[in-house]
């Protein structure tokens, strides 16, 4: 099956976790990739993973900070220069930020998390949607979180940003549906990536393995999600198999959000 033959898929946060798994998934189905990340080493590791799975894949890598508008304009320009279009956009880069009760949550940390997780998503939408409107086609998937649809606690910046991503998704979907462009969001629960490993180190620096085990017991499926499982959903939303899905916010969490 080659759902993405000749399609250009742009992925932020392409140097790790969910971005990398999605890159591998769509490349196996024929996509040409533009991968963006702050981490050059992360991008290089993703290129290796993609080439192992899809040796003929065309790949552009571009180091950029999604919180900086000039750099966002830069990654879109680089993608257009190389491929001439953007068919799918996984607007995904993000950080967890420090955990802590609201009264202890640093104001600078709050601003930092919002600048990457919320402004970064807005800036991506702003610059990519202009291209897709001109094309008259395109599909965008924004990465929200269970923390964007439920209260998880100890994550003021993350929760505010991810609830904001849900708002941005619905707002832009209402605007751009008429132009043949769809915008949806995914709301992952705990998926085993470097971000979640870091989270467990914050919860219990002495014994992160125990924290990880306790955390997973709260999930109805008693396990973490795998990045490849996110890749499948994102690929579906970016593909022509989901042509009437717009403005949706789809949990992918083993049922976790049903319990809160
Ligand atoms: P990850 O840490 O494995 O990957 C995130 C990638 O984003 C890294 O390669 C990092 O270098 C990059 N990045 C960070 N800040 C950036 C910036 N300013 N500009 C460009 N790139 C930047 O984490 P992940 O689990 O793959 O997370 C991806 C997205 O999924 C994030 O938005 C995260 O909030 C969200 N999410 C993850 C989980 C989970 O359980 N893993 C759950 C819900 C939502």
Coordinates of C-alpha atoms and ligand atoms in Angstrom, one line a residue:
X1 CA 0.0 0.0 0.0
X2 CA 1.4 3.4 -1.0
X3 CA -0.9 6.0 0.4
X4 CA 1.8 8.7 0.2
X5 CA 3.4 8.2 -3.2
X6 CA 5.0 11.5 -4.1
X7 CA 3.3 13.2 -1.1
X8 CA 5.5 15.7 0.8
X9 CA 5.2 15.2 4.6
X10 CA 6.6 17.9 6.9
X11 CA 7.3 16.8 10.5
X12 CA 8.4 19.0 13.4
X13 CA 10.0 17.2 16.3
X14 CA 11.2 14.7 13.7
X15 CA 14.3 13.9 15.6
X16 CA 12.8 11.7 18.2
X17 CA 9.8 9.8 19.6
X18 CA 6.5 10.3 17.8
X19 CA 7.9 12.4 15.0
X20 CA 10.5 9.7 14.1
X21 CA 8.0 6.9 14.2
X22 CA 5.6 8.8 12.0
X23 CA 8.5 9.6 9.6
X24 CA 9.3 5.9 9.3
X25 CA 5.6 5.0 8.8
X26 CA 4.8 7.4 6.0
X27 CA 8.2 6.9 4.3
X28 CA 7.4 3.2 4.0
X29 CA 4.3 4.2 2.1
X30 CA 6.2 6.4 -0.4
X31 CA 6.3 9.9 1.3
X32 CA 9.0 12.4 0.7
X33 CA 10.1 13.8 4.1
X34 CA 11.0 17.2 5.4
X35 CA 12.1 16.7 9.0
X36 CA 12.6 19.6 11.4
X37 CA 14.1 19.6 14.9
X38 CA 16.4 21.6 17.2
X39 CA 18.5 18.5 17.5
X40 CA 20.8 17.8 14.6
X41 CA 21.9 14.4 16.2
X42 CA 18.2 13.5 16.6
X43 CA 17.5 14.2 12.9
X44 CA 20.5 12.1 11.9
X45 CA 19.2 9.2 13.9
X46 CA 15.8 9.5 12.3
X47 CA 17.4 9.6 8.8
X48 CA 19.1 6.3 9.7
X49 CA 15.8 4.8 10.9
X50 CA 14.0 5.9 7.8
X51 CA 16.6 4.6 5.4
X52 CA 16.6 1.2 7.1
X53 CA 12.9 1.0 6.6
X54 CA 12.6 2.8 3.2
X55 CA 15.9 3.0 1.5
X56 CA 14.6 5.1 -1.5
X57 CA 13.0 7.8 0.6
X58 CA 13.8 11.4 -0.2
X59 CA 14.6 13.2 3.0
X60 CA 15.3 16.9 3.8
X61 CA 16.5 17.7 7.3
X62 CA 16.3 21.2 8.7
X63 CA 17.5 22.3 12.1
X64 CA 15.1 24.9 13.5
X65 CA 13.5 26.1 16.7
X66 CA 9.7 26.0 16.3
X67 CA 9.3 28.9 18.8
X68 CA 11.1 31.3 16.5
X69 CA 9.0 32.7 13.7
X70 CA 12.0 33.4 11.4
X71 CA 13.1 29.8 11.8
X72 CA 9.6 28.6 11.1
X73 CA 9.4 30.6 7.9
X74 CA 12.8 29.1 7.2
X75 CA 11.7 25.5 7.5
X76 CA 8.7 26.1 5.3
X77 CA 10.8 27.9 2.7
X78 CA 13.4 25.1 2.7
X79 CA 10.6 22.5 2.2
X80 CA 9.2 24.4 -0.7
X81 CA 12.6 25.0 -2.2
X82 CA 13.3 21.2 -2.1
X83 CA 9.9 19.7 -2.9
X84 CA 7.7 22.6 -4.1
X85 CA 4.7 21.7 -1.9
X86 CA 3.5 20.4 1.5
X87 CA 0.8 17.7 1.4
X88 CA 0.9 16.7 5.1
X89 CA 2.1 18.5 8.2
X90 CA 2.7 16.8 11.5
X91 CA 2.9 19.9 13.8
X92 CA 4.4 17.9 16.7
X93 CA 7.5 19.3 18.4
X94 CA 7.1 19.8 22.1
X95 CA 8.6 19.6 25.5
X96 CA 7.2 18.5 28.9
X97 CA 8.7 21.2 31.0
X98 CA 9.2 21.0 34.8
X99 CA 6.6 19.4 36.9
X100 CA 5.3 21.1 40.1
X101 CA 2.2 22.4 41.9
X102 CA 0.8 25.6 40.5
X103 CA 2.0 27.8 43.3
X104 CA 5.5 26.5 42.8
X105 CA 5.5 26.6 39.0
X106 CA 8.0 29.1 37.7
X107 CA 6.7 32.0 35.6
X108 CA 9.7 31.7 33.3
X109 CA 9.1 28.0 32.9
X110 CA 5.4 28.7 32.1
X111 CA 6.4 31.1 29.4
X112 CA 9.1 28.7 28.0
X113 CA 6.7 25.8 27.7
X114 CA 4.0 28.0 26.1
X115 CA 6.5 29.4 23.6
X116 CA 7.4 25.9 22.2
X117 CA 4.2 23.9 22.7
X118 CA 1.7 26.6 21.8
X119 CA 3.3 29.4 19.9
X120 CA 5.4 26.8 18.0
X121 CA 2.2 25.1 16.9
X122 CA 0.5 28.5 16.0
X123 CA 3.5 29.6 14.0
X124 CA 3.6 26.3 12.1
X125 CA -0.1 26.6 11.3
X126 CA 0.4 30.2 10.2
X127 CA 3.1 29.5 7.7
X128 CA 2.0 26.1 6.4
X129 CA -1.6 26.9 6.0
X130 CA -0.7 29.8 3.7
X131 CA 0.9 27.1 1.4
X132 CA -1.9 24.6 1.7
X133 CA -4.6 27.3 1.0
X134 CA -2.7 28.2 -2.2
X135 CA -2.5 24.5 -3.2
X136 CA -6.2 24.0 -2.4
X137 CA -5.3 20.8 -0.4
X138 CA -3.5 19.5 2.6
X139 CA -3.9 17.8 5.9
X140 CA -2.5 18.9 9.3
X141 CA -2.1 16.9 12.5
X142 CA -1.3 18.9 15.6
X143 CA 0.0 17.0 18.7
X144 CA -2.1 17.8 21.7
X145 CA -2.2 15.4 24.7
X146 CA -4.5 13.8 27.3
X147 CA -3.2 16.8 29.2
X148 CA -5.0 19.0 26.6
X149 CA -8.4 17.5 27.2
X150 CA -8.2 16.5 30.9
X151 CA -6.6 17.9 34.1
X152 CA -3.5 15.8 34.9
X153 CA -1.9 18.0 37.6
X154 CA 1.5 19.5 38.2
X155 CA 1.8 20.7 34.6
X156 CA 0.5 24.3 34.4
X157 CA 2.5 25.2 31.3
X158 CA 2.0 21.9 29.5
X159 CA -1.8 21.8 30.3
X160 CA -2.3 25.4 29.2
X161 CA -0.3 24.8 26.0
X162 CA -2.0 21.6 25.1
X163 CA -5.5 22.9 25.8
X164 CA -4.5 25.8 23.5
X165 CA -3.4 23.4 20.8
X166 CA -7.0 22.0 20.9
X167 CA -8.3 25.5 20.5
X168 CA -6.0 26.3 17.6
X169 CA -7.0 23.1 15.9
X170 CA -10.7 23.8 16.0
X171 CA -10.2 27.5 15.1
X172 CA -8.1 26.8 12.0
X173 CA -10.2 23.8 10.9
X174 CA -13.2 26.0 10.8
X175 CA -11.4 28.6 8.7
X176 CA -9.6 26.3 6.2
X177 CA -12.1 23.5 5.5
X178 CA -13.5 25.5 2.7
X179 CA -10.1 25.5 1.0
X180 CA -9.7 21.8 1.0
X181 CA -7.4 21.7 4.0
X182 CA -8.2 19.6 7.1
X183 CA -6.7 20.2 10.5
X184 CA -7.0 17.7 13.3
X185 CA -5.3 17.0 16.6
X186 CA -4.2 13.8 18.4
X187 CA -4.3 13.5 22.2
X188 CA -1.8 10.8 23.1
X189 CA -1.7 9.3 26.6
X190 CA 1.6 8.0 27.9
X191 CA 3.7 6.8 24.9
X192 CA 7.1 5.4 25.8
X193 CA 9.5 8.0 24.3
X194 CA 12.5 10.0 25.8
X195 CA 9.9 12.6 27.0
X196 CA 8.1 10.1 29.2
X197 CA 11.3 8.6 30.4
X198 CA 12.3 12.2 31.5
X199 CA 8.9 12.6 33.2
X200 CA 9.5 9.5 35.3
X201 CA 12.8 10.9 36.4
X202 CA 11.0 14.0 37.5
X203 CA 8.4 12.0 39.4
X204 CA 10.9 9.8 41.2
X205 CA 14.6 10.7 40.6
X206 CA 15.7 7.9 42.9
X207 CA 13.6 5.2 41.3
X208 CA 12.2 6.2 37.8
X209 CA 11.5 2.5 36.9
X210 CA 9.1 2.2 39.9
X211 CA 7.4 5.5 39.0
X212 CA 7.0 4.2 35.4
X213 CA 5.5 0.9 36.7
X214 CA 3.1 2.7 39.0
X215 CA 2.0 5.1 36.3
X216 CA 1.2 2.4 33.8
X217 CA -1.1 0.7 36.3
X218 CA -3.5 3.6 36.0
X219 CA -4.0 2.8 32.3
X220 CA -6.9 0.5 31.4
X221 CA -4.6 -1.4 29.1
X222 CA -1.8 -1.6 31.7
X223 CA 0.9 -0.6 29.3
X224 CA 2.5 2.4 27.6
X225 CA 1.7 3.2 24.0
X226 CA 4.3 2.6 21.4
X227 CA 5.4 5.5 19.1
X228 CA 4.5 3.3 16.0
X229 CA 0.9 3.2 17.2
X230 CA 0.9 7.0 17.0
X231 CA 2.5 6.8 13.6
X232 CA -0.4 4.7 12.3
X233 CA -3.0 7.2 13.5
X234 CA -1.1 10.2 12.2
X235 CA -0.7 8.5 8.8
X236 CA -4.4 7.8 8.6
X237 CA -5.2 11.4 9.4
X238 CA -2.7 12.7 6.8
X239 CA -3.9 10.3 4.1
X240 CA -6.9 10.3 1.8
X241 CA -8.6 7.7 3.9
X242 CA -9.8 10.4 6.3
X243 CA -11.1 13.1 3.9
X244 CA -14.1 14.1 5.9
X245 CA -12.4 14.2 9.3
X246 CA -11.8 17.8 10.2
X247 CA -11.4 19.6 13.6
X248 CA -11.4 16.3 15.4
X249 CA -9.4 15.8 18.6
X250 CA -8.7 12.1 18.8
X251 CA -7.5 10.5 22.0
X252 CA -4.9 7.7 21.6
X253 CA -4.3 6.6 25.1
X254 CA -5.5 3.0 25.8
X255 CA -8.6 4.5 27.4
X256 CA -6.8 6.6 30.0
X257 CA -8.8 9.8 29.3
X258 CA -12.1 8.0 29.9
X259 CA -11.1 7.5 33.6
X260 CA -10.3 11.1 34.6
Ligands
LIG1 P1 10.5 13.4 22.4 O1 11.2 14.2 23.4 O2 10.9 12.1 22.1 O3 10.6 14.2 21.0 C1 10.3 15.6 20.9 C2 11.2 16.2 19.8 O4 10.9 17.6 19.7 C3 12.7 16.1 20.2 O5 13.4 15.6 19.1 C4 13.1 17.5 20.4 O6 14.5 17.8 20.1 C5 12.1 18.3 19.6 N1 12.0 19.7 20.0 C6 11.8 20.1 21.3 N2 11.8 21.4 21.4 C7 11.9 21.9 20.1 C8 11.9 23.1 19.5 N3 11.8 24.3 20.2 N4 11.9 23.2 18.1 C9 12.1 22.1 17.4 N5 12.1 20.9 17.9 C10 12.0 20.8 19.2 O7 9.0 13.5 22.8 P2 7.7 12.8 22.1 O8 7.1 12.0 23.1 O9 8.0 12.3 20.8 O10 6.8 14.1 22.0 C11 6.3 14.6 20.7 C12 5.0 15.4 21.0 O11 4.1 14.5 21.5 C13 5.2 16.6 22.0 O12 4.4 17.7 21.5 C14 4.6 16.0 23.2 O13 4.1 17.0 24.1 C15 3.5 15.1 22.7 N6 3.0 14.1 23.6 C16 3.8 13.1 23.9 C17 3.3 12.1 24.8 C18 4.1 10.9 25.2 O14 3.6 10.2 26.1 N7 5.3 10.7 24.7 C19 2.0 12.2 25.3 C20 1.2 13.3 24.8 C21 1.7 14.2 24.0

